[in-house]
Backbone as ProteinMPNN parsed JSONL, in Angstrom:
{"seq_chain_A": "XXXXXXXXXXXXXXXXXXXXXXXXXXXXXXXXXXXXXXXXXXXXXXXXXXXXXXXXXXXXXXXXXXXXXXXXXXXXXXXXXXXXXXXXXXXXXXXX", "coords_chain_A": {"N_chain_A": [[-5.925, 2.852, -18.72], [-3.912, 5.682, -18.618], [-1.196, 6.679, -16.525], [-2.188, 8.821, -13.938], [-1.967, 12.041, -12.53], [-2.656, 12.955, -9.25], [-3.901, 14.752, -6.369], [-3.425, 14.373, -2.962], [-4.521, 14.904, 0.308], [-3.107, 14.836, 3.473], [-3.441, 15.279, 6.777], [-2.346, 18.51, 7.294], [-1.008, 18.749, 4.98], [-0.449, 18.595, 1.441], [-0.11, 16.219, -1.114], [1.364, 15.292, -4.168], [0.521, 12.676, -6.189], [0.78, 9.626, -8.1], [-1.58, 7.872, -9.891], [-2.176, 4.712, -11.098], [-4.398, 3.53, -12.082], [-8.009, 3.843, -12.181], [-9.103, 2.436, -10.011], [-6.925, 2.227, -8.27], [-6.565, 4.915, -7.694], [-8.974, 5.419, -6.347], [-8.608, 3.805, -4.077], [-6.365, 5.044, -2.932], [-7.473, 7.536, -2.281], [-9.486, 6.768, -0.479], [-7.858, 5.706, 1.526], [-6.441, 7.996, 2.368], [-8.586, 9.498, 3.349], [-9.362, 7.889, 5.486], [-7.065, 7.986, 7.123], [-7.047, 10.745, 7.657], [-9.437, 10.976, 9.082], [-8.838, 9.587, 11.454], [-6.721, 11.194, 12.26], [-8.061, 13.604, 12.788], [-9.694, 12.73, 14.871], [-7.753, 12.154, 16.817], [-6.83, 14.724, 17.101], [-8.857, 15.947, 18.532], [-8.889, 14.391, 20.872], [-6.258, 14.659, 21.811], [-5.281, 17.493, 21.968], [-2.988, 18.982, 22.563], [-0.865, 17.655, 21.487], [1.681, 17.343, 18.964], [1.416, 17.808, 15.378], [2.805, 15.826, 13.973], [2.914, 13.817, 15.906], [0.194, 13.148, 16.113], [-0.305, 12.214, 13.503], [1.45, 10.069, 13.554], [0.215, 8.472, 15.521], [-2.143, 7.907, 14.133], [-1.092, 6.457, 11.957], [-0.025, 4.263, 13.331], [-2.402, 3.175, 14.4], [-3.803, 2.525, 12.008], [-2.051, 0.643, 10.891], [-2.055, -1.336, 12.847], [-4.707, -2.204, 12.576], [-4.609, -3.214, 9.953], [-2.719, -5.325, 10.276], [-4.074, -6.924, 12.109], [-6.309, -7.681, 10.592], [-4.979, -9.101, 8.595], [-3.949, -11.22, 10.099], [-6.338, -12.46, 10.884], [-7.321, -13.265, 8.386], [-5.356, -15.114, 7.659], [-5.867, -17.061, 9.586], [-8.452, -17.846, 8.81], [-7.843, -18.924, 6.321], [-6.346, -21.136, 7.104], [-8.357, -22.558, 8.454], [-10.054, -23.053, 6.291], [-8.434, -24.733, 4.749], [-8.211, -26.939, 6.477], [-10.898, -27.748, 6.586], [-11.33, -28.447, 3.903], [-9.577, -30.619, 3.707], [-10.809, -32.365, 5.53], [-13.247, -32.746, 4.207], [-12.376, -33.957, 1.815], [-11.316, -36.328, 2.895], [-13.642, -37.456, 3.942], [-15.157, -37.802, 1.59], [-13.526, -39.623, 0.192], [-13.658, -41.81, 1.932], [-16.335, -42.485, 1.727], [-16.633, -43.182, -0.92], [-15.956, -45.753, -1.301]], "CA_chain_A": [[-5.776, 4.218, -18.282], [-2.541, 6.15, -18.419], [-0.927, 7.177, -15.185], [-2.82, 10.116, -13.725], [-1.509, 12.784, -11.358], [-3.722, 13.375, -8.344], [-3.44, 15.372, -5.127], [-3.964, 13.761, -1.75], [-4.227, 15.685, 1.509], [-2.98, 14.107, 4.729], [-3.214, 16.33, 7.761], [-2.362, 19.838, 6.678], [-0.132, 18.737, 3.797], [-0.956, 18.062, 0.19], [0.907, 15.442, -1.806], [1.105, 14.914, -5.556], [0.699, 11.237, -6.317], [0.472, 9.049, -9.405], [-2.522, 6.755, -9.845], [-2.003, 3.921, -12.313], [-5.72, 3.099, -12.537], [-9.079, 4.452, -11.382], [-9.235, 1.69, -8.754], [-5.799, 2.633, -7.42], [-6.886, 6.277, -7.237], [-10.045, 5.305, -5.354], [-8.02, 3.249, -2.861], [-5.525, 6.09, -2.339], [-8.353, 8.547, -1.688], [-10.098, 6.166, 0.715], [-6.817, 5.599, 2.555], [-6.167, 9.321, 2.928], [-9.762, 9.867, 4.147], [-9.294, 7.12, 6.73], [-5.983, 8.575, 7.928], [-7.481, 12.064, 8.107], [-10.465, 10.802, 10.107], [-8.121, 9.27, 12.697], [-5.96, 12.397, 12.613], [-9.02, 14.532, 13.401], [-10.082, 12.146, 16.161], [-6.654, 12.378, 17.751], [-6.766, 16.162, 17.338], [-9.82, 16.235, 19.597], [-8.466, 13.69, 22.088], [-4.933, 15.089, 22.249], [-5.058, 18.776, 21.294], [-1.663, 19.556, 22.81], [0.156, 16.887, 20.771], [2.093, 17.906, 17.676], [0.81, 17.191, 14.196], [3.535, 14.594, 13.661], [2.475, 12.812, 16.876], [-1.153, 12.702, 15.738], [-0.157, 11.408, 12.283], [2.082, 8.82, 13.985], [-0.837, 7.681, 16.168], [-3.037, 7.444, 13.062], [-0.37, 5.416, 11.224], [0.021, 3.088, 14.203], [-3.752, 2.632, 14.441], [-4.104, 1.923, 10.711], [-1.204, -0.533, 10.712], [-2.573, -2.365, 13.746], [-5.903, -2.734, 11.936], [-4.17, -4.017, 8.81], [-2.086, -6.551, 10.752], [-5.122, -7.739, 12.717], [-7.074, -8.26, 9.48], [-4.102, -10.082, 7.95], [-3.909, -12.379, 10.995], [-7.636, -13.135, 10.791], [-7.388, -13.91, 7.072], [-4.493, -16.298, 7.723], [-6.612, -18.051, 10.364], [-9.546, -18.355, 7.969], [-7.244, -19.778, 5.291], [-6.017, -22.406, 7.763], [-9.639, -23.24, 8.673], [-10.509, -23.515, 4.986], [-7.595, -25.874, 4.374], [-8.599, -28.071, 7.324], [-12.22, -28.2, 6.146], [-11.167, -29.133, 2.615], [-8.964, -31.922, 3.986], [-11.851, -33.197, 6.134], [-14.203, -33.071, 3.16], [-11.727, -34.938, 0.936], [-11.247, -37.602, 3.618], [-15.018, -37.961, 4.009], [-15.548, -38.273, 0.264], [-12.755, -40.826, -0.095], [-14.201, -42.871, 2.78], [-17.679, -42.846, 1.266], [-16.597, -43.675, -2.287], [-15.733, -47.207, -1.285]], "C_chain_A": [[-4.294, 4.533, -18.141], [-2.403, 6.64, -16.983], [-1.492, 8.583, -15.043], [-2.266, 10.762, -12.466], [-2.719, 13.216, -10.552], [-3.095, 14.025, -7.124], [-4.187, 14.744, -3.969], [-3.567, 14.64, -0.575], [-4.203, 14.747, 2.713], [-2.577, 15.13, 5.78], [-3.312, 17.669, 7.07], [-1.501, 19.902, 5.411], [-0.811, 18.098, 2.595], [0.194, 17.377, -0.54], [0.46, 15.147, -3.232], [1.461, 13.444, -5.689], [0.377, 10.818, -7.744], [-0.456, 7.854, -9.191], [-2.428, 6.014, -11.169], [-3.324, 3.403, -12.871], [-6.775, 3.82, -11.706], [-9.26, 3.756, -10.029], [-8.136, 2.086, -7.777], [-6.042, 4.041, -6.867], [-7.945, 6.231, -6.143], [-9.493, 4.808, -4.025], [-7.153, 4.293, -2.162], [-6.384, 7.145, -1.655], [-9.04, 8.019, -0.433], [-9.092, 6.063, 1.857], [-6.544, 6.958, 3.191], [-7.356, 9.804, 3.769], [-9.741, 9.165, 5.501], [-8.227, 7.679, 7.669], [-6.422, 9.918, 8.486], [-8.569, 11.986, 9.167], [-9.812, 10.493, 11.457], [-7.33, 10.475, 13.187], [-6.872, 13.398, 13.313], [-9.459, 14.039, 14.773], [-8.998, 12.383, 17.207], [-6.467, 13.867, 18.044], [-7.697, 16.588, 18.453], [-9.353, 15.632, 20.92], [-7.175, 14.256, 22.681], [-4.575, 16.437, 21.61], [-3.659, 19.368, 21.492], [-0.544, 18.807, 22.087], [0.473, 17.546, 19.43], [1.403, 17.176, 16.53], [1.501, 15.874, 13.859], [3.155, 13.485, 14.638], [1.104, 12.26, 16.498], [-1.119, 11.847, 14.472], [0.48, 10.06, 12.638], [1.07, 7.908, 14.657], [-1.779, 7.095, 15.119], [-2.376, 6.313, 12.278], [-0.299, 4.132, 12.043], [-1.337, 2.403, 14.241], [-4.097, 1.906, 13.144], [-3.303, 0.635, 10.506], [-1.655, -1.67, 11.621], [-3.83, -3.009, 13.151], [-5.566, -3.644, 10.772], [-3.597, -5.36, 9.266], [-3.103, -7.483, 11.396], [-5.957, -8.418, 11.635], [-6.265, -9.351, 8.781], [-4.035, -11.37, 8.778], [-5.214, -13.166, 10.909], [-7.781, -13.873, 9.463], [-6.545, -15.177, 7.07], [-5.187, -17.412, 8.5], [-7.745, -18.665, 9.559], [-9.012, -19.259, 6.871], [-6.858, -21.136, 5.867], [-7.281, -23.218, 8.006], [-10.165, -23.822, 7.368], [-9.735, -24.766, 4.572], [-7.994, -27.112, 5.177], [-9.957, -28.629, 6.9], [-12.147, -28.947, 4.815], [-10.554, -30.516, 2.808], [-9.978, -32.876, 4.601], [-12.853, -33.654, 5.078], [-13.629, -34.119, 2.212], [-11.668, -36.308, 1.599], [-12.633, -38.241, 3.702], [-15.446, -38.536, 2.655], [-14.815, -39.546, -0.124], [-13.312, -42.028, 0.676], [-15.525, -43.371, 2.239], [-17.73, -43.283, -0.185], [-16.501, -45.18, -2.334], [-16.955, -47.938, -0.895]], "O_chain_A": [[-3.525, 3.735, -17.605], [-3.39, 6.97, -16.325], [-1.301, 9.431, -15.915], [-2.113, 10.096, -11.443], [-3.679, 13.768, -11.088], [-1.9, 13.869, -6.873], [-5.41, 14.601, -3.992], [-2.418, 15.071, -0.472], [-5.134, 13.975, 2.944], [-1.524, 15.76, 5.69], [-4.266, 17.927, 6.336], [-1.294, 20.975, 4.844], [-1.632, 17.189, 2.723], [1.316, 17.881, -0.579], [-0.696, 14.792, -3.467], [2.565, 13.024, -5.343], [-0.23, 11.576, -8.501], [-0.156, 6.948, -8.415], [-2.581, 6.61, -12.235], [-3.374, 2.897, -13.993], [-6.465, 4.351, -10.639], [-9.538, 4.409, -9.023], [-8.394, 2.261, -6.586], [-5.752, 4.313, -5.702], [-7.829, 6.922, -5.131], [-9.86, 5.32, -2.968], [-7.197, 4.416, -0.938], [-6.052, 7.598, -0.559], [-9.163, 8.735, 0.561], [-9.432, 6.304, 3.016], [-6.428, 7.062, 4.412], [-7.155, 10.451, 4.797], [-10.059, 9.763, 6.529], [-8.463, 7.827, 8.868], [-6.197, 10.204, 9.662], [-8.625, 12.833, 10.059], [-10.187, 11.068, 12.479], [-7.275, 10.744, 14.387], [-6.488, 13.978, 14.329], [-9.581, 14.819, 15.717], [-9.289, 12.764, 18.34], [-5.996, 14.23, 19.122], [-7.373, 17.484, 19.232], [-9.413, 16.284, 21.962], [-7.019, 14.324, 23.9], [-3.656, 16.505, 20.795], [-3.202, 20.166, 20.674], [0.599, 19.265, 22.073], [-0.371, 18.221, 18.842], [0.878, 16.074, 16.697], [0.835, 14.905, 13.495], [3.079, 12.323, 14.24], [0.877, 11.051, 16.556], [-1.839, 10.852, 14.384], [0.096, 9.028, 12.088], [1.057, 6.704, 14.402], [-2.166, 5.93, 15.205], [-3.028, 5.317, 11.966], [-0.491, 3.04, 11.509], [-1.416, 1.18, 14.128], [-4.624, 0.794, 13.176], [-3.835, -0.352, 9.998], [-1.641, -2.833, 11.219], [-3.993, -4.227, 13.217], [-6.157, -4.712, 10.614], [-3.943, -6.406, 8.717], [-3.008, -8.701, 11.247], [-6.277, -9.601, 11.75], [-6.803, -10.397, 8.42], [-4.06, -12.471, 8.229], [-5.198, -14.396, 10.867], [-8.307, -14.985, 9.424], [-6.969, -16.203, 6.538], [-5.106, -18.579, 8.117], [-7.971, -19.873, 9.621], [-9.648, -20.253, 6.521], [-7.018, -22.164, 5.209], [-7.289, -24.43, 7.791], [-10.661, -24.948, 7.339], [-10.322, -25.74, 4.1], [-8.102, -28.206, 4.623], [-10.145, -29.845, 6.86], [-12.823, -29.959, 4.626], [-10.959, -31.475, 2.151], [-10.017, -34.055, 4.249], [-13.257, -34.817, 5.061], [-14.323, -35.067, 1.845], [-11.932, -37.327, 0.96], [-12.763, -39.454, 3.543], [-16.024, -39.621, 2.586], [-15.411, -40.453, -0.705], [-13.42, -43.127, 0.132], [-15.802, -44.57, 2.293], [-18.784, -43.719, -0.648], [-16.922, -45.807, -3.307], [-16.944, -49.168, -0.831]]}, "name": "protein", "num_of_chains": 1, "seq": "XXXXXXXXXXXXXXXXXXXXXXXXXXXXXXXXXXXXXXXXXXXXXXXXXXXXXXXXXXXXXXXXXXXXXXXXXXXXXXXXXXXXXXXXXXXXXXXX"}
């Protein structure tokens, strides 16, 4: 697929973006939907806050979720490595 121009709305603004593949476009649209959902939630919770504050809260929330997921994945990778080492040691012990 050739690069495709798409429009993404975040808050009250629209942005022209370039999608290099259909999958990339889908991810960009899902990301903007997720940000807008949090933005709307913060609009209800904090109606007197400025739009930039609500977008900042949404960005902070999304980044915290990303970092938490990244931390969990790193922990699972460490667990996987330990299990593989245990399995290798068990197999070596039982080969003899």
